[in-house]
CSV table of C-alpha atoms and ligand atoms in Angstrom, one decimal:
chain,number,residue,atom,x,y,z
A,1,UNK,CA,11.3,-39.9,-1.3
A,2,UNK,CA,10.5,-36.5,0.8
A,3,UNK,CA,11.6,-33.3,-0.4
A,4,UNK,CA,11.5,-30.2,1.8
A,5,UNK,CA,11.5,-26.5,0.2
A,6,UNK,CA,12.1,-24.1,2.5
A,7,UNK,CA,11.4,-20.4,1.5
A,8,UNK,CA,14.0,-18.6,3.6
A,9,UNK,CA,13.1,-15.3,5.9
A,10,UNK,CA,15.5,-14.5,9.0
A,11,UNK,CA,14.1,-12.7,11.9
A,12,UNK,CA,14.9,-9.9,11.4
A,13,UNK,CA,13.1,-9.6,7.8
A,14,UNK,CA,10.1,-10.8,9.3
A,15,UNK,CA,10.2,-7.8,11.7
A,16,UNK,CA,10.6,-5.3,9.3
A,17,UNK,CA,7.8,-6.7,6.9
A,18,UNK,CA,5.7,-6.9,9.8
A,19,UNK,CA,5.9,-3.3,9.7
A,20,UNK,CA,4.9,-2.8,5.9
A,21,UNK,CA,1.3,-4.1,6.0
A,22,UNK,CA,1.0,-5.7,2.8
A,23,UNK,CA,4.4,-8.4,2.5
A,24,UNK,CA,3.9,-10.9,-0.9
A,25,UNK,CA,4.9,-14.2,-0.6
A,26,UNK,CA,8.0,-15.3,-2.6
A,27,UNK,CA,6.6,-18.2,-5.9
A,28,UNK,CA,9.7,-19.7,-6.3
A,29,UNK,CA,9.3,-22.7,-4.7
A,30,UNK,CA,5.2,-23.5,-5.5
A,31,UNK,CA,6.6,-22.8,-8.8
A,32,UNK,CA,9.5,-25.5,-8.5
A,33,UNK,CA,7.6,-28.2,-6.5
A,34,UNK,CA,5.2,-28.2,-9.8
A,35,UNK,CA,7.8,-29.8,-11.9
A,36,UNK,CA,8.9,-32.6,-9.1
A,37,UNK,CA,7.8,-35.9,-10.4
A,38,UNK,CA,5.0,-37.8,-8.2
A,39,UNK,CA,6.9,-40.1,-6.6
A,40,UNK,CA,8.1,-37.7,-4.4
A,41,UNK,CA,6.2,-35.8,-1.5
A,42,UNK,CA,6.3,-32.4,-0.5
A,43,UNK,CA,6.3,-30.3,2.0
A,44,UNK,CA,6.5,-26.6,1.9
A,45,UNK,CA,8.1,-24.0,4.8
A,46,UNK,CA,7.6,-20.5,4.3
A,47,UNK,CA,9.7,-19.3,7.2
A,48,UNK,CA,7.5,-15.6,7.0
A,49,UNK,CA,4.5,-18.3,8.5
A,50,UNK,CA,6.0,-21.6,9.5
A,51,UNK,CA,9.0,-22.7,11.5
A,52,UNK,CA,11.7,-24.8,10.2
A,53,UNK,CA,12.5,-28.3,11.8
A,54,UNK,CA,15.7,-29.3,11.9
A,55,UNK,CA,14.9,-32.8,13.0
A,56,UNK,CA,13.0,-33.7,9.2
A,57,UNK,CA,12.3,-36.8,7.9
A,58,UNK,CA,13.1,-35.3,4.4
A,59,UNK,CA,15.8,-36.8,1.9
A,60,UNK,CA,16.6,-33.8,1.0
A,61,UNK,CA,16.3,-30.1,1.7
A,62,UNK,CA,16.4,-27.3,-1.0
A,63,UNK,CA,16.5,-23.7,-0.1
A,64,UNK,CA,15.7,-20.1,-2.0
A,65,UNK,CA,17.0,-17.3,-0.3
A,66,UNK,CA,17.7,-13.3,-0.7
A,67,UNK,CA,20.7,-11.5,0.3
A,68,UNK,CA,19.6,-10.8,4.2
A,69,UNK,CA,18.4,-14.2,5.3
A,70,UNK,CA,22.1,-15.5,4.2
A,71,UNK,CA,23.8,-15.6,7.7
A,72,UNK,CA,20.8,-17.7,9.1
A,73,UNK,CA,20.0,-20.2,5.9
A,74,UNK,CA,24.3,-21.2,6.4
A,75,UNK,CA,23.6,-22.0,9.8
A,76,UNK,CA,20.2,-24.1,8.7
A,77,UNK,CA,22.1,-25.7,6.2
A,78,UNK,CA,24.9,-26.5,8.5
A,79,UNK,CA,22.4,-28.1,11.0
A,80,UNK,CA,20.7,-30.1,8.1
A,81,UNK,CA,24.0,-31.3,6.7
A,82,UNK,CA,25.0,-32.4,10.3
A,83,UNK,CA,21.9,-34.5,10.7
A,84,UNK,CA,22.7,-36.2,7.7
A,85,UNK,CA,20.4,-34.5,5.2
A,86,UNK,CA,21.8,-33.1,2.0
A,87,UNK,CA,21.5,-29.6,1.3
A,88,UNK,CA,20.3,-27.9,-1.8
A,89,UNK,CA,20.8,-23.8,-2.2
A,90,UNK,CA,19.2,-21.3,-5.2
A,91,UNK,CA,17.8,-17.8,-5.4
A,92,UNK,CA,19.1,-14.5,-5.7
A,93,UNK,CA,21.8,-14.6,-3.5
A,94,UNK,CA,23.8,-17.9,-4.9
A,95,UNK,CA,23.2,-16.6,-8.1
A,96,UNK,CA,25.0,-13.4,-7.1
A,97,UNK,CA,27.9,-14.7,-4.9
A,98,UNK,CA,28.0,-18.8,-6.0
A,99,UNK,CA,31.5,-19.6,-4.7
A,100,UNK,CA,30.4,-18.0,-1.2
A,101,UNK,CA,27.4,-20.3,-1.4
A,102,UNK,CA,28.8,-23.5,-2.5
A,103,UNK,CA,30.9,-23.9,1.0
A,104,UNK,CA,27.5,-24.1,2.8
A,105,UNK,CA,25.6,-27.1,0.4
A,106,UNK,CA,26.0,-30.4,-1.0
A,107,UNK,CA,24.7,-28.6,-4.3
A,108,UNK,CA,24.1,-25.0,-6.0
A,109,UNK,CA,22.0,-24.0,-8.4
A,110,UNK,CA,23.0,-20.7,-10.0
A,111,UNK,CA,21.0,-18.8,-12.0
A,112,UNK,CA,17.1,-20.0,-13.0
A,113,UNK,CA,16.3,-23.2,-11.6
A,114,UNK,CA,13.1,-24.7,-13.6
A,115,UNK,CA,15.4,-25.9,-16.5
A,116,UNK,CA,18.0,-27.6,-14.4
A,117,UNK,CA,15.7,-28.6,-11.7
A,118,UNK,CA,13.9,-32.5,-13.0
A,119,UNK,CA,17.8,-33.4,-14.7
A,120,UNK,CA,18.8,-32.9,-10.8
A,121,UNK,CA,16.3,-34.6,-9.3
A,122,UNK,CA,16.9,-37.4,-11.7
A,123,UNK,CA,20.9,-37.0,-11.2
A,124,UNK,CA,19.7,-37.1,-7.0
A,125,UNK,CA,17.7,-40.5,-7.1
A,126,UNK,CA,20.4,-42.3,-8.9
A,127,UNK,CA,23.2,-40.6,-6.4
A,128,UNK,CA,25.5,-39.1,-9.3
A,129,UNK,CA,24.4,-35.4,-8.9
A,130,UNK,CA,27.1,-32.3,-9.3
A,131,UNK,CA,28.0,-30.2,-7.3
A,132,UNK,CA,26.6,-27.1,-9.4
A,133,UNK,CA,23.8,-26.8,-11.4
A,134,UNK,CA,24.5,-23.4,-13.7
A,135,UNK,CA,22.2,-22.2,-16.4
A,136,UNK,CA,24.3,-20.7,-18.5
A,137,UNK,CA,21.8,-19.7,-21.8
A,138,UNK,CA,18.8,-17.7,-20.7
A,139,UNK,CA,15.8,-20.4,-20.9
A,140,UNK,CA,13.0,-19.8,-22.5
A,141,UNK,CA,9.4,-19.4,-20.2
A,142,UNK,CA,7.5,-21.6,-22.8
A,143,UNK,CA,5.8,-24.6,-20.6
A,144,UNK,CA,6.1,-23.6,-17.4
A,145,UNK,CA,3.6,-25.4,-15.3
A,146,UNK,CA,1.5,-23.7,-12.9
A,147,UNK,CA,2.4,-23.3,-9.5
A,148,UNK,CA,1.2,-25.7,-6.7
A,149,UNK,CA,-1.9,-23.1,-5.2
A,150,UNK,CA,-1.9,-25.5,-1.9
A,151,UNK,CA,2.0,-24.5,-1.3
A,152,UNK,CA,1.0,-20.9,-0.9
A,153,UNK,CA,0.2,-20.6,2.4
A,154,UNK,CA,0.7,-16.6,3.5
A,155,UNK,CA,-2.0,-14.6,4.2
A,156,UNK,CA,-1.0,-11.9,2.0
A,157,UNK,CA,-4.3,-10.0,1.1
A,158,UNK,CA,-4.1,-11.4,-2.8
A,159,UNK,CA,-5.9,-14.2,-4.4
A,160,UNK,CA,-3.0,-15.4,-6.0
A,161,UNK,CA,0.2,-14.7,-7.4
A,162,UNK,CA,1.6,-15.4,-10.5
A,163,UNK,CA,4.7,-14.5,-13.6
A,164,UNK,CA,4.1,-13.0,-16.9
A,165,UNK,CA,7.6,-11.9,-17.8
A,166,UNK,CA,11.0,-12.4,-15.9
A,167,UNK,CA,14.0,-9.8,-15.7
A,168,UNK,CA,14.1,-6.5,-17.1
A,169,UNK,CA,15.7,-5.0,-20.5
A,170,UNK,CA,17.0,-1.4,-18.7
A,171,UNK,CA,20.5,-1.6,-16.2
A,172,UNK,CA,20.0,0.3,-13.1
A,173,UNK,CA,23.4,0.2,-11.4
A,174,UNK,CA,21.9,-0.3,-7.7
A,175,UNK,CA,19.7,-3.1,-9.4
A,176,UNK,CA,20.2,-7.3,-9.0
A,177,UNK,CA,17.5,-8.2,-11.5
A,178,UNK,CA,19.5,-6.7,-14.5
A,179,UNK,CA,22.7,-9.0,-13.3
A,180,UNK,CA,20.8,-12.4,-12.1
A,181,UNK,CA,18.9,-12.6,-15.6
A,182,UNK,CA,21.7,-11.1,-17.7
A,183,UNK,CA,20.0,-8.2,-19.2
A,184,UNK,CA,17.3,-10.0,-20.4
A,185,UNK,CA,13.6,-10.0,-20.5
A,186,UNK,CA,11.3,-12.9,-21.9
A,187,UNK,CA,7.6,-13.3,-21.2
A,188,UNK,CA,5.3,-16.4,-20.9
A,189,UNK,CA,2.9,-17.3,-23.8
A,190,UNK,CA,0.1,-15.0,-23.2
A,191,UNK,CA,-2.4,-17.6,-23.5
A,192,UNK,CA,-0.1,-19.8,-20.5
A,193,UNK,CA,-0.4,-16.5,-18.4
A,194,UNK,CA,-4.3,-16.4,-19.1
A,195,UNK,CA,-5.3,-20.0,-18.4
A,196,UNK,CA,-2.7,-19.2,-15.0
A,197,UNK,CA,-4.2,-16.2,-13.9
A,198,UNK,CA,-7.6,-17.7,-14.5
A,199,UNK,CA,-7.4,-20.5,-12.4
A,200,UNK,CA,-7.4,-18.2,-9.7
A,201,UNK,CA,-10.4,-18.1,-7.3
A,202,UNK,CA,-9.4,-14.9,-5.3
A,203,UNK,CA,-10.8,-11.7,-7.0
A,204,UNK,CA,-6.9,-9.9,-6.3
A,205,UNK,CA,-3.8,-11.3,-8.3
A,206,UNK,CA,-0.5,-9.6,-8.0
A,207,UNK,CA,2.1,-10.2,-10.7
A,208,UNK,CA,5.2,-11.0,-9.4
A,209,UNK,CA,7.1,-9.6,-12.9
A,210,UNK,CA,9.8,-7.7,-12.3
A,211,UNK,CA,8.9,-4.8,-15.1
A,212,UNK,CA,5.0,-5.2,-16.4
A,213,UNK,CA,6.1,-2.7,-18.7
A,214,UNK,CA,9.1,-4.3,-20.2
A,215,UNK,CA,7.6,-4.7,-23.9
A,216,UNK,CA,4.8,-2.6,-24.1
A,217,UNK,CA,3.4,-4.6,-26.8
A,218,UNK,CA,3.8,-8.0,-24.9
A,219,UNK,CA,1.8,-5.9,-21.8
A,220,UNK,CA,-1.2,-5.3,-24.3
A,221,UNK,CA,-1.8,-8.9,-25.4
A,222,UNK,CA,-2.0,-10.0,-21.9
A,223,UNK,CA,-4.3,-7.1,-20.7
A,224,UNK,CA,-6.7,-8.2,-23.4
A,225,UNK,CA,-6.2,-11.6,-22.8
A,226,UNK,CA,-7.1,-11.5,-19.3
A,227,UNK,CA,-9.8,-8.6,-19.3
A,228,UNK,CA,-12.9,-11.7,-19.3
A,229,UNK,CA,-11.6,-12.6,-15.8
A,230,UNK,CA,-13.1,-9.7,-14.5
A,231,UNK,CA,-10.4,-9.7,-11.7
A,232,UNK,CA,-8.3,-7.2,-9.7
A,233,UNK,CA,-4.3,-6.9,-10.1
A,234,UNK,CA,-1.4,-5.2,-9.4
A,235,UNK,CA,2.4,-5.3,-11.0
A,236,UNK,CA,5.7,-3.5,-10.8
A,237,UNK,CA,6.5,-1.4,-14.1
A,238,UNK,CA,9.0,0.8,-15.1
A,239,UNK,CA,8.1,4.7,-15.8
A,240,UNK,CA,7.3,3.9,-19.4
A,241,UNK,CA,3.9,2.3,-18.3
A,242,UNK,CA,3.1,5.9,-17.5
A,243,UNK,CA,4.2,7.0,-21.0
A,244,UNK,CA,1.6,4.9,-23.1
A,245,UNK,CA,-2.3,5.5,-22.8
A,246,UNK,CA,-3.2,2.7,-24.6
A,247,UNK,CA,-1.2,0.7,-22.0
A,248,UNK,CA,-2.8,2.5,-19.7
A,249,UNK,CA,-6.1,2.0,-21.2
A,250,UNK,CA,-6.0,-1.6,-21.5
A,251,UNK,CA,-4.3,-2.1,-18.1
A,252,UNK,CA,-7.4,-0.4,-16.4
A,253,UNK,CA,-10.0,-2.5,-18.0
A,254,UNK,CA,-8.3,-5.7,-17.4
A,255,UNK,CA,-8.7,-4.8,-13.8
A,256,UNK,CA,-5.3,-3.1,-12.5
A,257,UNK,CA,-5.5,-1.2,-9.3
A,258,UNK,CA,-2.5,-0.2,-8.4
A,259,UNK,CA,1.2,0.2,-10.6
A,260,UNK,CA,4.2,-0.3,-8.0
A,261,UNK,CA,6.4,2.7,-10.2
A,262,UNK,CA,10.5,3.0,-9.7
A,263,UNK,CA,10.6,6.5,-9.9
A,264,UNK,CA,13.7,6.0,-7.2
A,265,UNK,CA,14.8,9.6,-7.0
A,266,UNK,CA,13.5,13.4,-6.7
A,267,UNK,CA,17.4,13.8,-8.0
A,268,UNK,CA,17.6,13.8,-11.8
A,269,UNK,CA,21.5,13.9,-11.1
A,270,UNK,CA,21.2,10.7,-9.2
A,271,UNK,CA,19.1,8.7,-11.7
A,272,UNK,CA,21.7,9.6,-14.5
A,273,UNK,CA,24.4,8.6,-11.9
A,274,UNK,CA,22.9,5.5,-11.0
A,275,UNK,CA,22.4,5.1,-15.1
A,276,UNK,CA,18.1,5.2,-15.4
A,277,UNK,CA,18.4,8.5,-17.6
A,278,UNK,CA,15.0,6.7,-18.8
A,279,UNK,CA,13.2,8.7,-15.7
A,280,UNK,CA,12.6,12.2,-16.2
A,281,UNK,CA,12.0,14.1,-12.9
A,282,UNK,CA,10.2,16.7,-15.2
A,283,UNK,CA,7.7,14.6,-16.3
A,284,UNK,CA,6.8,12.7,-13.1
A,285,UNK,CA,4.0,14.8,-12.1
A,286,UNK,CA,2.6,14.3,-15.8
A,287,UNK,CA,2.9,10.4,-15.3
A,288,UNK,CA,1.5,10.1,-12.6
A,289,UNK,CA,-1.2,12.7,-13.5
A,290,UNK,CA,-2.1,10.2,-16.5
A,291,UNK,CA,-1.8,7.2,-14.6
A,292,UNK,CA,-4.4,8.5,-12.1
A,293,UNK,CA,-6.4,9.5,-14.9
A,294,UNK,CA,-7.3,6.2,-16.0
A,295,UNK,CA,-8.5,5.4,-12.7
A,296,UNK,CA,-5.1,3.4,-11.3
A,297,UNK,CA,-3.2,4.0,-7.8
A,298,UNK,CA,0.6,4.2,-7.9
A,299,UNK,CA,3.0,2.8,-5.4
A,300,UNK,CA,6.1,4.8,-5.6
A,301,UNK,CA,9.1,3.3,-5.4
A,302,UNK,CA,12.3,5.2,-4.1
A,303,UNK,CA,15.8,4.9,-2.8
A,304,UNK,CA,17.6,7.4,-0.8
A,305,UNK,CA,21.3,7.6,-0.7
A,306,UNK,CA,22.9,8.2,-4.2
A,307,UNK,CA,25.9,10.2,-4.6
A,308,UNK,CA,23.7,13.1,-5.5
A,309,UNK,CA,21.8,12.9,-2.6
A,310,UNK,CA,22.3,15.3,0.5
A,311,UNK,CA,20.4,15.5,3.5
A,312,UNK,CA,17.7,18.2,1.5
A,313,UNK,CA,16.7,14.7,-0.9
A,314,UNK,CA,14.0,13.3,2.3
A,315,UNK,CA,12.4,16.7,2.5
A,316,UNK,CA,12.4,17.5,-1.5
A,317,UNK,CA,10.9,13.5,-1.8
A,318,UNK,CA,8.0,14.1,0.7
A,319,UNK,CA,7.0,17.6,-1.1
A,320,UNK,CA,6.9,15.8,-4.7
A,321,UNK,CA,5.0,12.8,-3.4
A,322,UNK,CA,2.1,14.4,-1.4
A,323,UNK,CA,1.9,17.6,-4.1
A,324,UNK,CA,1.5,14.7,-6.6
A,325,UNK,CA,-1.2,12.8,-4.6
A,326,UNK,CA,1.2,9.5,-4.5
A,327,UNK,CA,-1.5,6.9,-2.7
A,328,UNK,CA,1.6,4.7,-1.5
A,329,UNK,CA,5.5,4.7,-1.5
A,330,UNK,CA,8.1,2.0,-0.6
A,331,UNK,CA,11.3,3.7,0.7
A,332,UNK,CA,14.6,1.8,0.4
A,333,UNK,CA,18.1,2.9,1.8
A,334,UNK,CA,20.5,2.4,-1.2
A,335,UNK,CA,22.6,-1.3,-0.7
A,336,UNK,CA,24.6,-2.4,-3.0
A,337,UNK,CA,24.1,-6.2,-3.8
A,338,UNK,CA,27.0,-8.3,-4.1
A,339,UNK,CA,27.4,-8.9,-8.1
A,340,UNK,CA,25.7,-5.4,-8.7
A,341,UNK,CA,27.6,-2.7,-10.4
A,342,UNK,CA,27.1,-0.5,-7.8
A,343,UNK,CA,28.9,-2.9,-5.2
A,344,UNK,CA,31.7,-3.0,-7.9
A,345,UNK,CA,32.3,0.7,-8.1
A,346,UNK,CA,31.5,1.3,-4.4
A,347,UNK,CA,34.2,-1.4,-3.1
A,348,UNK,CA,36.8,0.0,-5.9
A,349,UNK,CA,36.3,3.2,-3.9
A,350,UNK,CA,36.7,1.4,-0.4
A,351,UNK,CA,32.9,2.8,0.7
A,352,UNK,CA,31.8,-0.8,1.8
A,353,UNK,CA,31.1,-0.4,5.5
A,354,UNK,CA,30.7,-4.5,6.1
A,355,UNK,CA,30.2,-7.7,4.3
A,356,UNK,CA,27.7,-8.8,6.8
A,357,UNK,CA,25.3,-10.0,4.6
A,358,UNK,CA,22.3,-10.0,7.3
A,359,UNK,CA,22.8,-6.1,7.2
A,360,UNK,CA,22.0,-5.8,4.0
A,361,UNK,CA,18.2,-5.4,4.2
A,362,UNK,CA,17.7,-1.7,3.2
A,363,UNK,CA,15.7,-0.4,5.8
A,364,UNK,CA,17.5,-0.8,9.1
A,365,UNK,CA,21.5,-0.5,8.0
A,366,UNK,CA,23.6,1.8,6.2
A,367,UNK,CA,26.2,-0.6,4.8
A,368,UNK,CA,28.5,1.6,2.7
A,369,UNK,CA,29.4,5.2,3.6
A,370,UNK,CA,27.3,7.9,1.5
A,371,UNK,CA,28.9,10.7,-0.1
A,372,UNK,CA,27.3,14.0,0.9
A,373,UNK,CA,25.5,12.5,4.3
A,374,UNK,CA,27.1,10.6,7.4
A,375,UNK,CA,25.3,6.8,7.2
A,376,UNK,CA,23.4,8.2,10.6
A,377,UNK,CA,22.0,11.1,8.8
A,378,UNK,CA,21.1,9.2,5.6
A,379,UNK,CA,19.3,6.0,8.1
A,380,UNK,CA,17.4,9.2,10.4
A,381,UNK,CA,16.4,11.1,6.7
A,382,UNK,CA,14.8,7.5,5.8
A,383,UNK,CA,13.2,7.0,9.7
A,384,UNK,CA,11.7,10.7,9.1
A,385,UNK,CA,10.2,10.1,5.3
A,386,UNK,CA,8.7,6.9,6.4
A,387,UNK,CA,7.1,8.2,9.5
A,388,UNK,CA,6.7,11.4,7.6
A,389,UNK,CA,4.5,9.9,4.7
A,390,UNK,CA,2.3,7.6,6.5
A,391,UNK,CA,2.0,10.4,9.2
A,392,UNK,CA,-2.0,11.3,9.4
A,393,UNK,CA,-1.0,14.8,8.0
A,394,UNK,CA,0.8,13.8,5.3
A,395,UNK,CA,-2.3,10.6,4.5
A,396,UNK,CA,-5.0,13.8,4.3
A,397,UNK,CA,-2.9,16.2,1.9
A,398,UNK,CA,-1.9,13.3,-0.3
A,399,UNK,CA,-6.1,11.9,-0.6
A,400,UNK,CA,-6.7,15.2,-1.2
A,401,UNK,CA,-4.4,15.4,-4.3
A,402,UNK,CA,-5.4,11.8,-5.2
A,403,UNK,CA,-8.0,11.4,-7.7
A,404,UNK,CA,-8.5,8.1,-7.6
A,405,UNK,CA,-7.9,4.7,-5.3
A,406,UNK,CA,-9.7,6.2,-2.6
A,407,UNK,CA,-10.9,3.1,-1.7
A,408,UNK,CA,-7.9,1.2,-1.4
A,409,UNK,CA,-5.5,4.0,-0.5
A,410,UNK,CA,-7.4,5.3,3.0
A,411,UNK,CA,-7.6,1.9,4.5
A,412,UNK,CA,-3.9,0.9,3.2
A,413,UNK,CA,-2.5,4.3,4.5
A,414,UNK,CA,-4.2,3.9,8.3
A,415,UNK,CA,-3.2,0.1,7.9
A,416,UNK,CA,0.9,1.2,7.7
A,417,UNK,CA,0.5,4.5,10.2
A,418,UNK,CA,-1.0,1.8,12.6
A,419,UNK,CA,1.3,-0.8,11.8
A,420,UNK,CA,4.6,2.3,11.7
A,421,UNK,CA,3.1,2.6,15.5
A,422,UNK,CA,3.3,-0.4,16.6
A,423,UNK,CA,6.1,-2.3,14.5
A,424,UNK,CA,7.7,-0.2,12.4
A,425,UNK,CA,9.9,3.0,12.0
A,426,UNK,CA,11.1,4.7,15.1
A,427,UNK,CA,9.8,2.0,17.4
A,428,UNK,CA,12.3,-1.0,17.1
A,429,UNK,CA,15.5,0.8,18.0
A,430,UNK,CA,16.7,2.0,14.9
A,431,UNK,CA,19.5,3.8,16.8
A,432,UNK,CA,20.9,0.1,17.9
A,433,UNK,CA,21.0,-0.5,14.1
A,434,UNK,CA,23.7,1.8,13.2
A,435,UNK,CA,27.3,-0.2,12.7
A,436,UNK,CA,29.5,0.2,15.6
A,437,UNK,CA,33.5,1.0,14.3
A,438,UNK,CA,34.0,-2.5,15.5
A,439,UNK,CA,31.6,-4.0,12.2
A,440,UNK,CA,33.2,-1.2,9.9
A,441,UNK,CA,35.8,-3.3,8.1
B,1,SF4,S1,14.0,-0.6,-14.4
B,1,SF4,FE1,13.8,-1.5,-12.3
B,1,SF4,S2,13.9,-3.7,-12.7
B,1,SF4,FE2,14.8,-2.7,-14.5
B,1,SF4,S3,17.0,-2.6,-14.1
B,1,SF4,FE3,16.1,-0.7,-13.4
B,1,SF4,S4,15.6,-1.0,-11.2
B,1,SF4,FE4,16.0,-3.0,-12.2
């Protein structure tokens, strides 16, 4: 029996994280093929490297997928199905929109896959399996084997990639993670993590967890349990990583560089509104004071387009991040997922633009209509910040103001104002982008 796991990326997503320099590969699937009994072989496409072939010799195909890539994994799995191959879809998206994604596959598996995934497989070899696989209780992360290392195939910078926790506990209206894993937040044993992250021959790791900071405590045990590794790493964290020295502490002498931080907004009227009253604009500067202080670089993350936000929020967002000495920032415009909140409230108030699915990428589409800008001002404000921050002018004030991370935030900051040159903001037609009347439904 041959199984083919595809890890879905359109082409248009490809472009744009051609453009961002550093681009980590998605575990899901490594992750999964570890739990497929032996009997089975295995073969791996990661559509950001590898092309897909339709004419496969596989029994069956199974796809993960975000929101984006949807338009393009229906018509994959249409061609599949055609050939006579059964079609298998997860991820994000089915998770979100599951009677959408059941028209385009044989089977769907809604909501985290490693529990449902051998009884399926089982189910599959003996021709009796359903229609929808749905895990309804949150599972536990107890067990999880590691992931196959030889099914990683991106050249991503990082020496591996690996899950401590999964979800988050806080519920950002804009944010899918809160609605895919149901509020929740549950880590790995610590000692699991370890032996994981261990195993490791690269000197980098990056955690792919969507909050490092979720329990505080929980962070601490696996700092010191992974400080004799003597390796690199990077995570995503909420703003209370910033809040804790002895998180901070620990973090830096287990080996973290760099804390990707959701700050999201310059606004404190659009964090209430978008309900993470948790970040306080007021203390930002003190965060990320204390984070540098201990010697770590902080990624920003932020999101323009809220409610509160007028066309001042780009020009406010640059000031605060180069006064602070912010060594990197990942700008988002504000889309609301299907299954969020946000879509909810934004649909009850007919501000959808489209439901084309592929458009909903956040950095080249304005897919709902903003309150106090047009969707052309809000996509130009974004095309300024981005060239803007990774401008050479805006690179030398914010070193100046960074303590720390010098050398990882000078080569990363000419990497993206080369790569914003070449492949990136400004230079692929933004101004094509923008939704003709014709797409606004
Ligand atoms: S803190 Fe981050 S991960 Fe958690 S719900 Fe908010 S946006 Fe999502």
């Amino acid at each position: 029996m041959k199984l083919l796991l595809i890890t879905a990326s359109s082409n248009e997503i490809k472009r744009i994280r051609k453009s961002r320099v550093i681009g980590f590969q998605q575990v899901t699937m490594p992750y999964l093929a570890a739990m497929v009994p032996h009997h089975w072989s295995i073969e791996h496409i990661d559509e950001d490297v590898n092309r897909v072939d339709i004419n496969t010799d596989a029994d069956l195909v199974a796809i993960t997928f975000h929101t984006p890539s949807t338009n393009h994994v229906y018509e994959l799995a249409a061609q599949f199905r055609q050939n006579g191959v059964p079609v298998v879809l997860g991820g994000p998206h089915v998770s979100l929109v599951p009677e959408e994604a059941a028209r385009h596959a044989d089977v769907i598996f809604v909501g985290e896959a490693e529990q449902l995934w051998p009884e399926f497989l089982n189910d599959f070899e003996r021709g009796r399996s359903k229609k929808i696989y749905k895990q309804d209780v949150v599972p536990s992360l107890e067990g999880i084997p590691m992931s196959r290392k030889d099914l990683l195939y991106r050249k991503d910078l990082s020496g591996g990639i690996i899950f401590a926790s999964r979800g988050c506990p806080n519920k950002c209206e804009f944010c899918t993670i809160s609605v895919m894993y149901q509020n929740s937040f549950r880590k790995r044993p610590v000692e699991e993590v370890a032996r994981e992250y261990g195993s490791f021959k690269g000197k980098v790791i990056i955690f792919w967890d969507d909050n490092i900071a979720g329990d505080i405590y929980f962070a601490k045990c696996l700092f010191k349990a992974i400080t004799p590794y003597k390796k690199w790493w990077s995570s995503q964290a909420s703003i209370h990583a910033g809040q804790d020295d002895e998180f901070l502490e620990l973090a830096a002498k287990s080996g973290c560089k760099q804390l990707f931080i959701g700050l999201e907004s310059v606004s404190q009227k659009s964090l209430n509104n978008a309900s993470k009253t948790f970040n306080r604009v007021d203390e930002y500067y003190k965060i990320i004071e204390k984070i540098h202080y201990y010697g770590i670089a902080v990624q920003a993350g932020v999101v323009f387009g809220f409610d509160d936000d007028d066309k001042t929020i780009f020009r406010q967002t640059i000031n605060f991040l180069e006064t602070a000495g912010v060594q990197n920032a990942t700008f988002n415009i504000l889309t609301p997922y299907p299954g969020t909140p946000l879509f909810k409230r934004l649909q009850d108030e007919g501000r959808i633009l489209t439901f084309d699915w592929s458009k909903y990428n956040a950095r080249t589409y304005v897919v709902y209509r903003p309150k106090n800008m047009t969707p052309e001002e809000l996509l130009e404000g974004f095309n300024w910040v981005n060239q803007r921050f990774y401008s050479i002018r805006s690179i030398i004030k914010r070193i100046g103001n960074s303590p720390t991370g010098m050398w990882w935030t000078l080569p990363l900051n000419l990497a993206y104002y080369f790569s914003n040159k070449f492949y990136g903001y400004g230079n692929i037609g933004y101004a094509s982008y923008l939704l003709t009347h014709d797409e606004i439904v």
